[in-house]
Amino acid sequence: MNELKNNLKYFPILILPLGCIGVSSAFQVISIIIALLCYFKLNIKYDYKNFFANKNIKTSFVVFFIWTCCISIADIFAKDNIMEFSEGWHYFQRILPFFLVGLFSVNNDKFFKFFWYGICIILFLIDLNVFYNFYVQGNWRPITMFNSPNKLGGFIILVLPFFIAGFYKFFSVNTVKYIAVLIFLSTIASLFISGSRGALLGLLGGYLIAIAFTTCKKYGLKRFLFTSIVLSFLILLIFYLIYSINTQFVFRDYDVERVYLWQSTIKMILDYPIFGIGGGEFKHYYISDYISPFAKENLTSPHNIFLYFLVERGIVGGGTFILLFVTQLYILYKHLFDKNKIVNIWTVAGFVSVLGMGIHGMVDTQITMRTYSLMYWLLYGLACYGIVYEEQNNG
């Protein structure tokens, strides 16, 4: 009974990932209720003061707040309607898991262990969903719970770096390591079944850059260049092997359509540079005035997250999104190592995850999906608490 009471304070962070995969937002509510019970009834103290006092947390929130406000401002001016602020508010709501990580944080390594258990659970559920669609229904590139194979791939590479970090950190736990190996293998299989080239490139590219940067910071420029060349060769080899097995996985007939699409999108940005064309207006403008005479598909988005915000919200909304992305990468990059030159695995996982989103975002707009966005902010919050935790214990 005492052990259950002692571990109850970790249950909110265990449950929270379930509230960010589209199963039910009730899991977020349950996690909050458990945390309040622990705080007021069991007198359990959480580490939220150190989380919210940290300058990296404050900077992240300020830049995020500026971006969401700019989304609303751009929509209001583009559509000349004061009521067009709602989309910025929707993006603002999705940062809730970031704050909940801070409210639930415990200055103890078990906090990260229970979070990792939660990640294992959601990956298991995702893999079951993928395998059911693939093996039982016979669907290659299945839609699954995310309504798109590309969003499935994007979601997997968002979460997988944190799973790998926890696997490395807690591998010695005999009761879970064999299950974790199976989850890892099934998740990699799910990623390939999704057929998302952008997601695979985002994961490999994220790890390539993270490994190269950590090598540079610890061993210097020569080792950085050597590591970069070796890892680049390995990535090219992987894609060559995939190409040899299935040509369509690497190159597809509609790829040239993306080039026409991006060319048209850039023209739209140049014509509406400040506030953009307005949220949700891309399809209308593209088909009526900007579609290339060589294009065959009436696409509904630019299939590039940076072009998406630039074309629909101009420099005001798109520029601040790029600022947000760069700020997050910079914060995580600064803390890849603690003061003892030891790698902070949770920060590295966050760096790979954010970078993977950006690389995948060159060919997709997955962060506009509510479920993806909730998980994105949950994981970024965990990475930021990894910084806070290291500063407290190894500072």
PDB file of C-alpha atoms in Angstrom, residues 119-391:
ATOM      1  CA  ILE A 119       5.361   6.224 -24.226  1.00  0.00           C
ATOM      2  CA  CYS A 120       5.670   2.421 -24.424  1.00  0.00           C
ATOM      3  CA  ILE A 121       1.904   2.076 -23.951  1.00  0.00           C
ATOM      4  CA  ILE A 122       0.974   4.530 -26.704  1.00  0.00           C
ATOM      5  CA  LEU A 123       3.455   3.038 -29.185  1.00  0.00           C
ATOM      6  CA  PHE A 124       2.015  -0.400 -28.435  1.00  0.00           C
ATOM      7  CA  LEU A 125      -1.502   0.896 -29.178  1.00  0.00           C
ATOM      8  CA  ILE A 126      -0.358   2.602 -32.382  1.00  0.00           C
ATOM      9  CA  ASP A 127       1.435  -0.549 -33.565  1.00  0.00           C
ATOM     10  CA  LEU A 128      -1.659  -2.661 -32.905  1.00  0.00           C
ATOM     11  CA  ASN A 129      -3.727  -0.247 -34.962  1.00  0.00           C
ATOM     12  CA  VAL A 130      -1.192  -0.320 -37.813  1.00  0.00           C
ATOM     13  CA  PHE A 131      -0.866  -4.106 -37.867  1.00  0.00           C
ATOM     14  CA  TYR A 132      -4.638  -4.552 -37.807  1.00  0.00           C
ATOM     15  CA  ASN A 133      -5.008  -2.268 -40.811  1.00  0.00           C
ATOM     16  CA  PHE A 134      -2.076  -3.845 -42.614  1.00  0.00           C
ATOM     17  CA  TYR A 135      -2.438  -7.561 -41.941  1.00  0.00           C
ATOM     18  CA  VAL A 136      -6.158  -7.974 -41.301  1.00  0.00           C
ATOM     19  CA  GLN A 137      -7.552  -5.389 -43.738  1.00  0.00           C
ATOM     20  CA  GLY A 138      -4.638  -5.654 -46.162  1.00  0.00           C
ATOM     21  CA  ASN A 139      -3.986  -1.920 -46.469  1.00  0.00           C
ATOM     22  CA  TRP A 140      -0.512  -0.778 -47.494  1.00  0.00           C
ATOM     23  CA  ARG A 141       0.097   2.742 -46.152  1.00  0.00           C
ATOM     24  CA  PRO A 142      -2.925   2.437 -43.815  1.00  0.00           C
ATOM     25  CA  ILE A 143      -4.890   5.493 -42.697  1.00  0.00           C
ATOM     26  CA  THR A 144      -5.101   4.325 -39.023  1.00  0.00           C
ATOM     27  CA  MET A 145      -6.220   6.535 -36.137  1.00  0.00           C
ATOM     28  CA  PHE A 146      -4.362   9.527 -37.584  1.00  0.00           C
ATOM     29  CA  ASN A 147      -6.379   9.606 -40.850  1.00  0.00           C
ATOM     30  CA  SER A 148      -3.237   9.773 -42.993  1.00  0.00           C
ATOM     31  CA  PRO A 149      -0.215   7.506 -43.534  1.00  0.00           C
ATOM     32  CA  ASN A 150       2.088  10.537 -43.598  1.00  0.00           C
ATOM     33  CA  LYS A 151       0.708  11.768 -40.275  1.00  0.00           C
ATOM     34  CA  LEU A 152       1.163   8.257 -38.876  1.00  0.00           C
ATOM     35  CA  GLY A 153       4.816   8.312 -39.923  1.00  0.00           C
ATOM     36  CA  GLY A 154       5.246  11.829 -38.566  1.00  0.00           C
ATOM     37  CA  PHE A 155       3.731  10.883 -35.216  1.00  0.00           C
ATOM     38  CA  ILE A 156       6.011   7.844 -34.911  1.00  0.00           C
ATOM     39  CA  ILE A 157       9.215   9.803 -35.513  1.00  0.00           C
ATOM     40  CA  LEU A 158       8.020  12.431 -33.038  1.00  0.00           C
ATOM     41  CA  VAL A 159       7.737   9.865 -30.233  1.00  0.00           C
ATOM     42  CA  LEU A 160      10.427   7.339 -31.176  1.00  0.00           C
ATOM     43  CA  PRO A 161      13.458   9.432 -30.052  1.00  0.00           C
ATOM     44  CA  PHE A 162      12.018   9.574 -26.518  1.00  0.00           C
ATOM     45  CA  PHE A 163      11.319   5.847 -26.560  1.00  0.00           C
ATOM     46  CA  ILE A 164      14.931   5.203 -27.612  1.00  0.00           C
ATOM     47  CA  ALA A 165      16.210   7.552 -24.893  1.00  0.00           C
ATOM     48  CA  GLY A 166      14.212   5.716 -22.230  1.00  0.00           C
ATOM     49  CA  PHE A 167      15.258   2.359 -23.650  1.00  0.00           C
ATOM     50  CA  TYR A 168      18.901   3.409 -23.291  1.00  0.00           C
ATOM     51  CA  LYS A 169      18.339   4.830 -19.800  1.00  0.00           C
ATOM     52  CA  PHE A 170      16.278   1.982 -18.338  1.00  0.00           C
ATOM     53  CA  PHE A 171      17.539  -1.000 -20.341  1.00  0.00           C
ATOM     54  CA  SER A 172      18.731  -2.760 -17.176  1.00  0.00           C
ATOM     55  CA  VAL A 173      15.141  -3.133 -15.942  1.00  0.00           C
ATOM     56  CA  ASN A 174      14.731  -6.844 -16.721  1.00  0.00           C
ATOM     57  CA  THR A 175      10.950  -6.887 -16.473  1.00  0.00           C
ATOM     58  CA  VAL A 176      10.473  -4.457 -19.344  1.00  0.00           C
ATOM     59  CA  LYS A 177      13.492  -4.642 -21.647  1.00  0.00           C
ATOM     60  CA  TYR A 178      12.268  -7.616 -23.677  1.00  0.00           C
ATOM     61  CA  ILE A 179       8.862  -6.008 -24.137  1.00  0.00           C
ATOM     62  CA  ALA A 180      10.626  -2.774 -25.078  1.00  0.00           C
ATOM     63  CA  VAL A 181      12.648  -4.571 -27.774  1.00  0.00           C
ATOM     64  CA  LEU A 182       9.434  -5.923 -29.293  1.00  0.00           C
ATOM     65  CA  ILE A 183       7.819  -2.464 -29.202  1.00  0.00           C
ATOM     66  CA  PHE A 184      10.873  -0.944 -30.870  1.00  0.00           C
ATOM     67  CA  LEU A 185      10.891  -3.510 -33.683  1.00  0.00           C
ATOM     68  CA  SER A 186       7.127  -3.259 -34.225  1.00  0.00           C
ATOM     69  CA  THR A 187       7.324   0.558 -34.269  1.00  0.00           C
ATOM     70  CA  ILE A 188      10.087   0.529 -36.870  1.00  0.00           C
ATOM     71  CA  ALA A 189       7.930  -1.882 -38.900  1.00  0.00           C
ATOM     72  CA  SER A 190       4.963   0.505 -38.507  1.00  0.00           C
ATOM     73  CA  LEU A 191       7.103   3.381 -39.775  1.00  0.00           C
ATOM     74  CA  PHE A 192       7.976   1.453 -42.936  1.00  0.00           C
ATOM     75  CA  ILE A 193       4.370   0.300 -43.375  1.00  0.00           C
ATOM     76  CA  SER A 194       3.311   3.967 -43.286  1.00  0.00           C
ATOM     77  CA  GLY A 195       5.426   4.455 -46.403  1.00  0.00           C
ATOM     78  CA  SER A 196       6.178   8.012 -45.295  1.00  0.00           C
ATOM     79  CA  ARG A 197       9.462   8.979 -46.904  1.00  0.00           C
ATOM     80  CA  GLY A 198       9.431  12.385 -45.246  1.00  0.00           C
ATOM     81  CA  ALA A 199       9.060  10.800 -41.805  1.00  0.00           C
ATOM     82  CA  LEU A 200      11.880   8.333 -42.406  1.00  0.00           C
ATOM     83  CA  LEU A 201      14.126  11.099 -43.720  1.00  0.00           C
ATOM     84  CA  GLY A 202      13.165  13.269 -40.740  1.00  0.00           C
ATOM     85  CA  LEU A 203      14.135  10.549 -38.260  1.00  0.00           C
ATOM     86  CA  LEU A 204      17.416   9.691 -39.969  1.00  0.00           C
ATOM     87  CA  GLY A 205      18.268  13.337 -40.629  1.00  0.00           C
ATOM     88  CA  GLY A 206      17.436  14.312 -37.066  1.00  0.00           C
ATOM     89  CA  TYR A 207      19.724  11.664 -35.636  1.00  0.00           C
ATOM     90  CA  LEU A 208      22.450  12.445 -38.183  1.00  0.00           C
ATOM     91  CA  ILE A 209      22.543  16.114 -37.204  1.00  0.00           C
ATOM     92  CA  ALA A 210      22.185  15.389 -33.469  1.00  0.00           C
ATOM     93  CA  ILE A 211      25.052  12.886 -33.489  1.00  0.00           C
ATOM     94  CA  ALA A 212      27.207  15.221 -35.577  1.00  0.00           C
ATOM     95  CA  PHE A 213      26.546  18.179 -33.251  1.00  0.00           C
ATOM     96  CA  THR A 214      27.167  16.226 -30.061  1.00  0.00           C
ATOM     97  CA  THR A 215      30.380  14.888 -31.572  1.00  0.00           C
ATOM     98  CA  CYS A 216      31.446  18.408 -32.517  1.00  0.00           C
ATOM     99  CA  LYS A 217      30.729  19.829 -29.064  1.00  0.00           C
ATOM    100  CA  LYS A 218      32.603  17.043 -27.309  1.00  0.00           C
ATOM    101  CA  TYR A 219      35.451  16.119 -29.668  1.00  0.00           C
ATOM    102  CA  GLY A 220      35.930  19.057 -32.027  1.00  0.00           C
ATOM    103  CA  LEU A 221      35.531  19.912 -35.708  1.00  0.00           C
ATOM    104  CA  LYS A 222      37.609  17.073 -37.208  1.00  0.00           C
ATOM    105  CA  ARG A 223      35.553  14.386 -35.493  1.00  0.00           C
ATOM    106  CA  PHE A 224      32.406  16.308 -36.464  1.00  0.00           C
ATOM    107  CA  LEU A 225      33.326  16.228 -40.164  1.00  0.00           C
ATOM    108  CA  PHE A 226      34.326  12.575 -40.042  1.00  0.00           C
ATOM    109  CA  THR A 227      31.125  11.580 -38.236  1.00  0.00           C
ATOM    110  CA  SER A 228      28.988  13.618 -40.633  1.00  0.00           C
ATOM    111  CA  ILE A 229      30.534  11.965 -43.689  1.00  0.00           C
ATOM    112  CA  VAL A 230      30.154   8.451 -42.253  1.00  0.00           C
ATOM    113  CA  LEU A 231      26.530   8.983 -41.175  1.00  0.00           C
ATOM    114  CA  SER A 232      25.622  10.621 -44.495  1.00  0.00           C
ATOM    115  CA  PHE A 233      27.042   7.612 -46.308  1.00  0.00           C
ATOM    116  CA  LEU A 234      25.006   5.272 -44.093  1.00  0.00           C
ATOM    117  CA  ILE A 235      21.786   7.184 -44.811  1.00  0.00           C
ATOM    118  CA  LEU A 236      22.447   7.080 -48.563  1.00  0.00           C
ATOM    119  CA  LEU A 237      23.154   3.346 -48.261  1.00  0.00           C
ATOM    120  CA  ILE A 238      19.872   2.789 -46.397  1.00  0.00           C
ATOM    121  CA  PHE A 239      17.882   4.620 -49.073  1.00  0.00           C
ATOM    122  CA  TYR A 240      19.734   2.741 -51.825  1.00  0.00           C
ATOM    123  CA  LEU A 241      18.827  -0.570 -50.217  1.00  0.00           C
ATOM    124  CA  ILE A 242      15.199   0.539 -49.867  1.00  0.00           C
ATOM    125  CA  TYR A 243      15.225   1.699 -53.486  1.00  0.00           C
ATOM    126  CA  SER A 244      16.575  -1.688 -54.574  1.00  0.00           C
ATOM    127  CA  ILE A 245      13.750  -3.472 -52.769  1.00  0.00           C
ATOM    128  CA  ASN A 246      10.904  -1.092 -53.633  1.00  0.00           C
ATOM    129  CA  THR A 247      11.483   1.765 -56.083  1.00  0.00           C
ATOM    130  CA  GLN A 248       8.122   3.353 -55.269  1.00  0.00           C
ATOM    131  CA  PHE A 249       9.169   3.846 -51.653  1.00  0.00           C
ATOM    132  CA  VAL A 250      11.851   6.342 -52.728  1.00  0.00           C
ATOM    133  CA  PHE A 251      10.430   7.875 -55.927  1.00  0.00           C
ATOM    134  CA  ARG A 252       6.762   8.214 -56.849  1.00  0.00           C
ATOM    135  CA  ASP A 253       4.980   9.438 -59.944  1.00  0.00           C
ATOM    136  CA  TYR A 254       3.436  12.432 -58.224  1.00  0.00           C
ATOM    137  CA  ASP A 255       6.722  13.855 -56.874  1.00  0.00           C
ATOM    138  CA  VAL A 256       6.981  16.393 -59.709  1.00  0.00           C
ATOM    139  CA  GLU A 257       3.557  17.710 -58.657  1.00  0.00           C
ATOM    140  CA  ARG A 258       5.131  18.911 -55.416  1.00  0.00           C
ATOM    141  CA  VAL A 259       7.649  20.997 -57.359  1.00  0.00           C
ATOM    142  CA  TYR A 260       4.870  22.716 -59.322  1.00  0.00           C
ATOM    143  CA  LEU A 261       2.947  23.173 -56.067  1.00  0.00           C
ATOM    144  CA  TRP A 262       5.881  24.835 -54.279  1.00  0.00           C
ATOM    145  CA  GLN A 263       6.561  27.131 -57.233  1.00  0.00           C
ATOM    146  CA  SER A 264       2.940  28.292 -57.190  1.00  0.00           C
ATOM    147  CA  THR A 265       3.025  28.711 -53.409  1.00  0.00           C
ATOM    148  CA  ILE A 266       6.100  30.942 -53.565  1.00  0.00           C
ATOM    149  CA  LYS A 267       4.296  33.151 -56.114  1.00  0.00           C
ATOM    150  CA  MET A 268       1.366  33.442 -53.707  1.00  0.00           C
ATOM    151  CA  ILE A 269       3.697  34.404 -50.850  1.00  0.00           C
ATOM    152  CA  LEU A 270       5.291  37.127 -52.966  1.00  0.00           C
ATOM    153  CA  ASP A 271       1.841  38.486 -53.830  1.00  0.00           C
ATOM    154  CA  TYR A 272       0.600  38.420 -50.200  1.00  0.00           C
ATOM    155  CA  PRO A 273       3.798  38.816 -48.139  1.00  0.00           C
ATOM    156  CA  ILE A 274       2.652  40.466 -44.908  1.00  0.00           C
ATOM    157  CA  PHE A 275      -0.514  38.758 -43.656  1.00  0.00           C
ATOM    158  CA  GLY A 276      -0.877  36.026 -46.273  1.00  0.00           C
ATOM    159  CA  ILE A 277      -4.103  34.919 -47.895  1.00  0.00           C
ATOM    160  CA  GLY A 278      -5.833  33.881 -44.662  1.00  0.00           C
ATOM    161  CA  GLY A 279      -6.242  30.594 -42.852  1.00  0.00           C
ATOM    162  CA  GLY A 280      -7.889  27.809 -44.848  1.00  0.00           C
ATOM    163  CA  GLU A 281      -7.829  29.781 -48.099  1.00  0.00           C
ATOM    164  CA  PHE A 282      -4.992  27.977 -49.883  1.00  0.00           C
ATOM    165  CA  LYS A 283      -7.116  25.648 -52.027  1.00  0.00           C
ATOM    166  CA  HIS A 284      -9.323  28.469 -53.280  1.00  0.00           C
ATOM    167  CA  TYR A 285      -6.430  30.741 -54.313  1.00  0.00           C
ATOM    168  CA  TYR A 286      -4.313  27.899 -55.682  1.00  0.00           C
ATOM    169  CA  ILE A 287      -6.961  26.366 -57.946  1.00  0.00           C
ATOM    170  CA  SER A 288      -8.499  29.622 -59.139  1.00  0.00           C
ATOM    171  CA  ASP A 289      -5.369  31.682 -59.865  1.00  0.00           C
ATOM    172  CA  TYR A 290      -2.043  29.984 -59.175  1.00  0.00           C
ATOM    173  CA  ILE A 291      -2.097  26.335 -60.212  1.00  0.00           C
ATOM    174  CA  SER A 292       0.615  25.455 -62.727  1.00  0.00           C
ATOM    175  CA  PRO A 293      -0.571  24.476 -66.236  1.00  0.00           C
ATOM    176  CA  PHE A 294       1.614  21.373 -65.842  1.00  0.00           C
ATOM    177  CA  ALA A 295       0.001  20.307 -62.534  1.00  0.00           C
ATOM    178  CA  LYS A 296      -2.555  17.496 -62.579  1.00  0.00           C
ATOM    179  CA  GLU A 297      -3.651  17.444 -58.920  1.00  0.00           C
ATOM    180  CA  ASN A 298      -5.851  19.979 -57.101  1.00  0.00           C
ATOM    181  CA  LEU A 299      -3.942  19.863 -53.810  1.00  0.00           C
ATOM    182  CA  THR A 300      -5.312  21.516 -50.690  1.00  0.00           C
ATOM    183  CA  SER A 301      -2.065  22.541 -48.963  1.00  0.00           C
ATOM    184  CA  PRO A 302       1.536  23.416 -49.933  1.00  0.00           C
ATOM    185  CA  HIS A 303       2.818  20.139 -48.422  1.00  0.00           C
ATOM    186  CA  ASN A 304       5.473  22.136 -46.586  1.00  0.00           C
ATOM    187  CA  ILE A 305       4.870  23.426 -43.062  1.00  0.00           C
ATOM    188  CA  PHE A 306       7.028  26.541 -43.495  1.00  0.00           C
ATOM    189  CA  LEU A 307       5.432  27.495 -46.816  1.00  0.00           C
ATOM    190  CA  TYR A 308       2.027  26.706 -45.313  1.00  0.00           C
ATOM    191  CA  PHE A 309       2.308  29.334 -42.574  1.00  0.00           C
ATOM    192  CA  LEU A 310       4.040  31.828 -44.864  1.00  0.00           C
ATOM    193  CA  VAL A 311       1.379  31.610 -47.574  1.00  0.00           C
ATOM    194  CA  GLU A 312      -1.668  31.609 -45.289  1.00  0.00           C
ATOM    195  CA  ARG A 313      -0.338  34.005 -42.583  1.00  0.00           C
ATOM    196  CA  GLY A 314       2.504  35.819 -44.349  1.00  0.00           C
ATOM    197  CA  ILE A 315       5.666  37.008 -42.641  1.00  0.00           C
ATOM    198  CA  VAL A 316       3.604  37.831 -39.551  1.00  0.00           C
ATOM    199  CA  GLY A 317       2.518  34.222 -38.872  1.00  0.00           C
ATOM    200  CA  GLY A 318       5.067  32.288 -40.930  1.00  0.00           C
ATOM    201  CA  GLY A 319       8.079  34.273 -39.789  1.00  0.00           C
ATOM    202  CA  THR A 320       7.193  33.814 -36.134  1.00  0.00           C
ATOM    203  CA  PHE A 321       6.688  30.078 -36.687  1.00  0.00           C
ATOM    204  CA  ILE A 322      10.228  29.862 -38.069  1.00  0.00           C
ATOM    205  CA  LEU A 323      11.393  31.887 -35.048  1.00  0.00           C
ATOM    206  CA  LEU A 324       9.662  29.395 -32.744  1.00  0.00           C
ATOM    207  CA  PHE A 325      11.273  26.436 -34.503  1.00  0.00           C
ATOM    208  CA  VAL A 326      14.769  27.973 -34.399  1.00  0.00           C
ATOM    209  CA  THR A 327      14.359  29.016 -30.739  1.00  0.00           C
ATOM    210  CA  GLN A 328      13.424  25.494 -29.674  1.00  0.00           C
ATOM    211  CA  LEU A 329      16.356  23.976 -31.546  1.00  0.00           C
ATOM    212  CA  TYR A 330      18.744  26.549 -30.062  1.00  0.00           C
ATOM    213  CA  ILE A 331      17.555  25.935 -26.485  1.00  0.00           C
ATOM    214  CA  LEU A 332      17.879  22.177 -26.863  1.00  0.00           C
ATOM    215  CA  TYR A 333      21.222  22.438 -28.681  1.00  0.00           C
ATOM    216  CA  LYS A 334      22.721  24.514 -25.842  1.00  0.00           C
ATOM    217  CA  HIS A 335      21.855  21.758 -23.371  1.00  0.00           C
ATOM    218  CA  LEU A 336      22.825  18.611 -25.269  1.00  0.00           C
ATOM    219  CA  PHE A 337      25.454  18.166 -22.519  1.00  0.00           C
ATOM    220  CA  ASP A 338      25.343  19.010 -18.840  1.00  0.00           C
ATOM    221  CA  LYS A 339      28.163  20.901 -17.103  1.00  0.00           C
ATOM    222  CA  ASN A 340      30.051  17.640 -16.629  1.00  0.00           C
ATOM    223  CA  LYS A 341      30.081  17.058 -20.420  1.00  0.00           C
ATOM    224  CA  ILE A 342      27.656  14.137 -20.060  1.00  0.00           C
ATOM    225  CA  VAL A 343      24.982  13.807 -22.730  1.00  0.00           C
ATOM    226  CA  ASN A 344      21.502  14.752 -21.575  1.00  0.00           C
ATOM    227  CA  ILE A 345      19.540  12.006 -23.343  1.00  0.00           C
ATOM    228  CA  TRP A 346      16.141  13.691 -22.886  1.00  0.00           C
ATOM    229  CA  THR A 347      17.383  16.924 -24.446  1.00  0.00           C
ATOM    230  CA  VAL A 348      18.949  14.981 -27.317  1.00  0.00           C
ATOM    231  CA  ALA A 349      15.627  13.196 -27.818  1.00  0.00           C
ATOM    232  CA  GLY A 350      13.852  16.565 -27.902  1.00  0.00           C
ATOM    233  CA  PHE A 351      16.402  17.940 -30.365  1.00  0.00           C
ATOM    234  CA  VAL A 352      15.912  14.965 -32.713  1.00  0.00           C
ATOM    235  CA  SER A 353      12.138  15.166 -32.332  1.00  0.00           C
ATOM    236  CA  VAL A 354      11.890  18.908 -33.111  1.00  0.00           C
ATOM    237  CA  LEU A 355      14.419  18.636 -35.932  1.00  0.00           C
ATOM    238  CA  GLY A 356      12.597  15.607 -37.327  1.00  0.00           C
ATOM    239  CA  MET A 357       9.385  17.635 -37.355  1.00  0.00           C
ATOM    240  CA  GLY A 358      11.157  20.357 -39.339  1.00  0.00           C
ATOM    241  CA  ILE A 359      12.727  17.982 -41.862  1.00  0.00           C
ATOM    242  CA  HIS A 360       9.487  16.050 -42.342  1.00  0.00           C
ATOM    243  CA  GLY A 361       7.728  19.405 -42.456  1.00  0.00           C
ATOM    244  CA  MET A 362       9.564  20.216 -45.685  1.00  0.00           C
ATOM    245  CA  VAL A 363       7.134  17.843 -47.425  1.00  0.00           C
ATOM    246  CA  ASP A 364       4.106  17.844 -45.111  1.00  0.00           C
ATOM    247  CA  THR A 365       2.063  19.946 -42.653  1.00  0.00           C
ATOM    248  CA  GLN A 366       1.631  17.470 -39.813  1.00  0.00           C
ATOM    249  CA  ILE A 367       1.916  19.962 -36.922  1.00  0.00           C
ATOM    250  CA  THR A 368      -1.416  21.487 -37.979  1.00  0.00           C
ATOM    251  CA  MET A 369      -3.068  18.249 -36.764  1.00  0.00           C
ATOM    252  CA  ARG A 370      -4.411  18.662 -33.222  1.00  0.00           C
ATOM    253  CA  THR A 371      -3.260  15.261 -31.935  1.00  0.00           C
ATOM    254  CA  TYR A 372       0.223  15.709 -33.372  1.00  0.00           C
ATOM    255  CA  SER A 373       0.477  19.201 -31.896  1.00  0.00           C
ATOM    256  CA  LEU A 374      -0.547  18.015 -28.420  1.00  0.00           C
ATOM    257  CA  MET A 375       2.113  15.295 -28.463  1.00  0.00           C
ATOM    258  CA  TYR A 376       4.688  17.719 -29.852  1.00  0.00           C
ATOM    259  CA  TRP A 377       4.254  20.067 -26.903  1.00  0.00           C
ATOM    260  CA  LEU A 378       4.164  17.216 -24.402  1.00  0.00           C
ATOM    261  CA  LEU A 379       7.516  15.914 -25.650  1.00  0.00           C
ATOM    262  CA  TYR A 380       9.073  19.355 -25.880  1.00  0.00           C
ATOM    263  CA  GLY A 381       7.979  19.974 -22.288  1.00  0.00           C
ATOM    264  CA  LEU A 382       9.640  16.734 -21.192  1.00  0.00           C
ATOM    265  CA  ALA A 383      12.845  17.707 -23.012  1.00  0.00           C
ATOM    266  CA  CYS A 384      12.793  21.097 -21.275  1.00  0.00           C
ATOM    267  CA  TYR A 385      12.298  19.455 -17.897  1.00  0.00           C
ATOM    268  CA  GLY A 386      15.333  17.323 -18.763  1.00  0.00           C
ATOM    269  CA  ILE A 387      17.252  20.613 -18.809  1.00  0.00           C
ATOM    270  CA  VAL A 388      15.750  21.719 -15.479  1.00  0.00           C
ATOM    271  CA  TYR A 389      16.461  18.324 -13.891  1.00  0.00           C
ATOM    272  CA  GLU A 390      20.102  18.314 -14.980  1.00  0.00           C
ATOM    273  CA  GLU A 391      20.657  21.881 -13.745  1.00  0.00           C
TER     274      GLU A 391
END
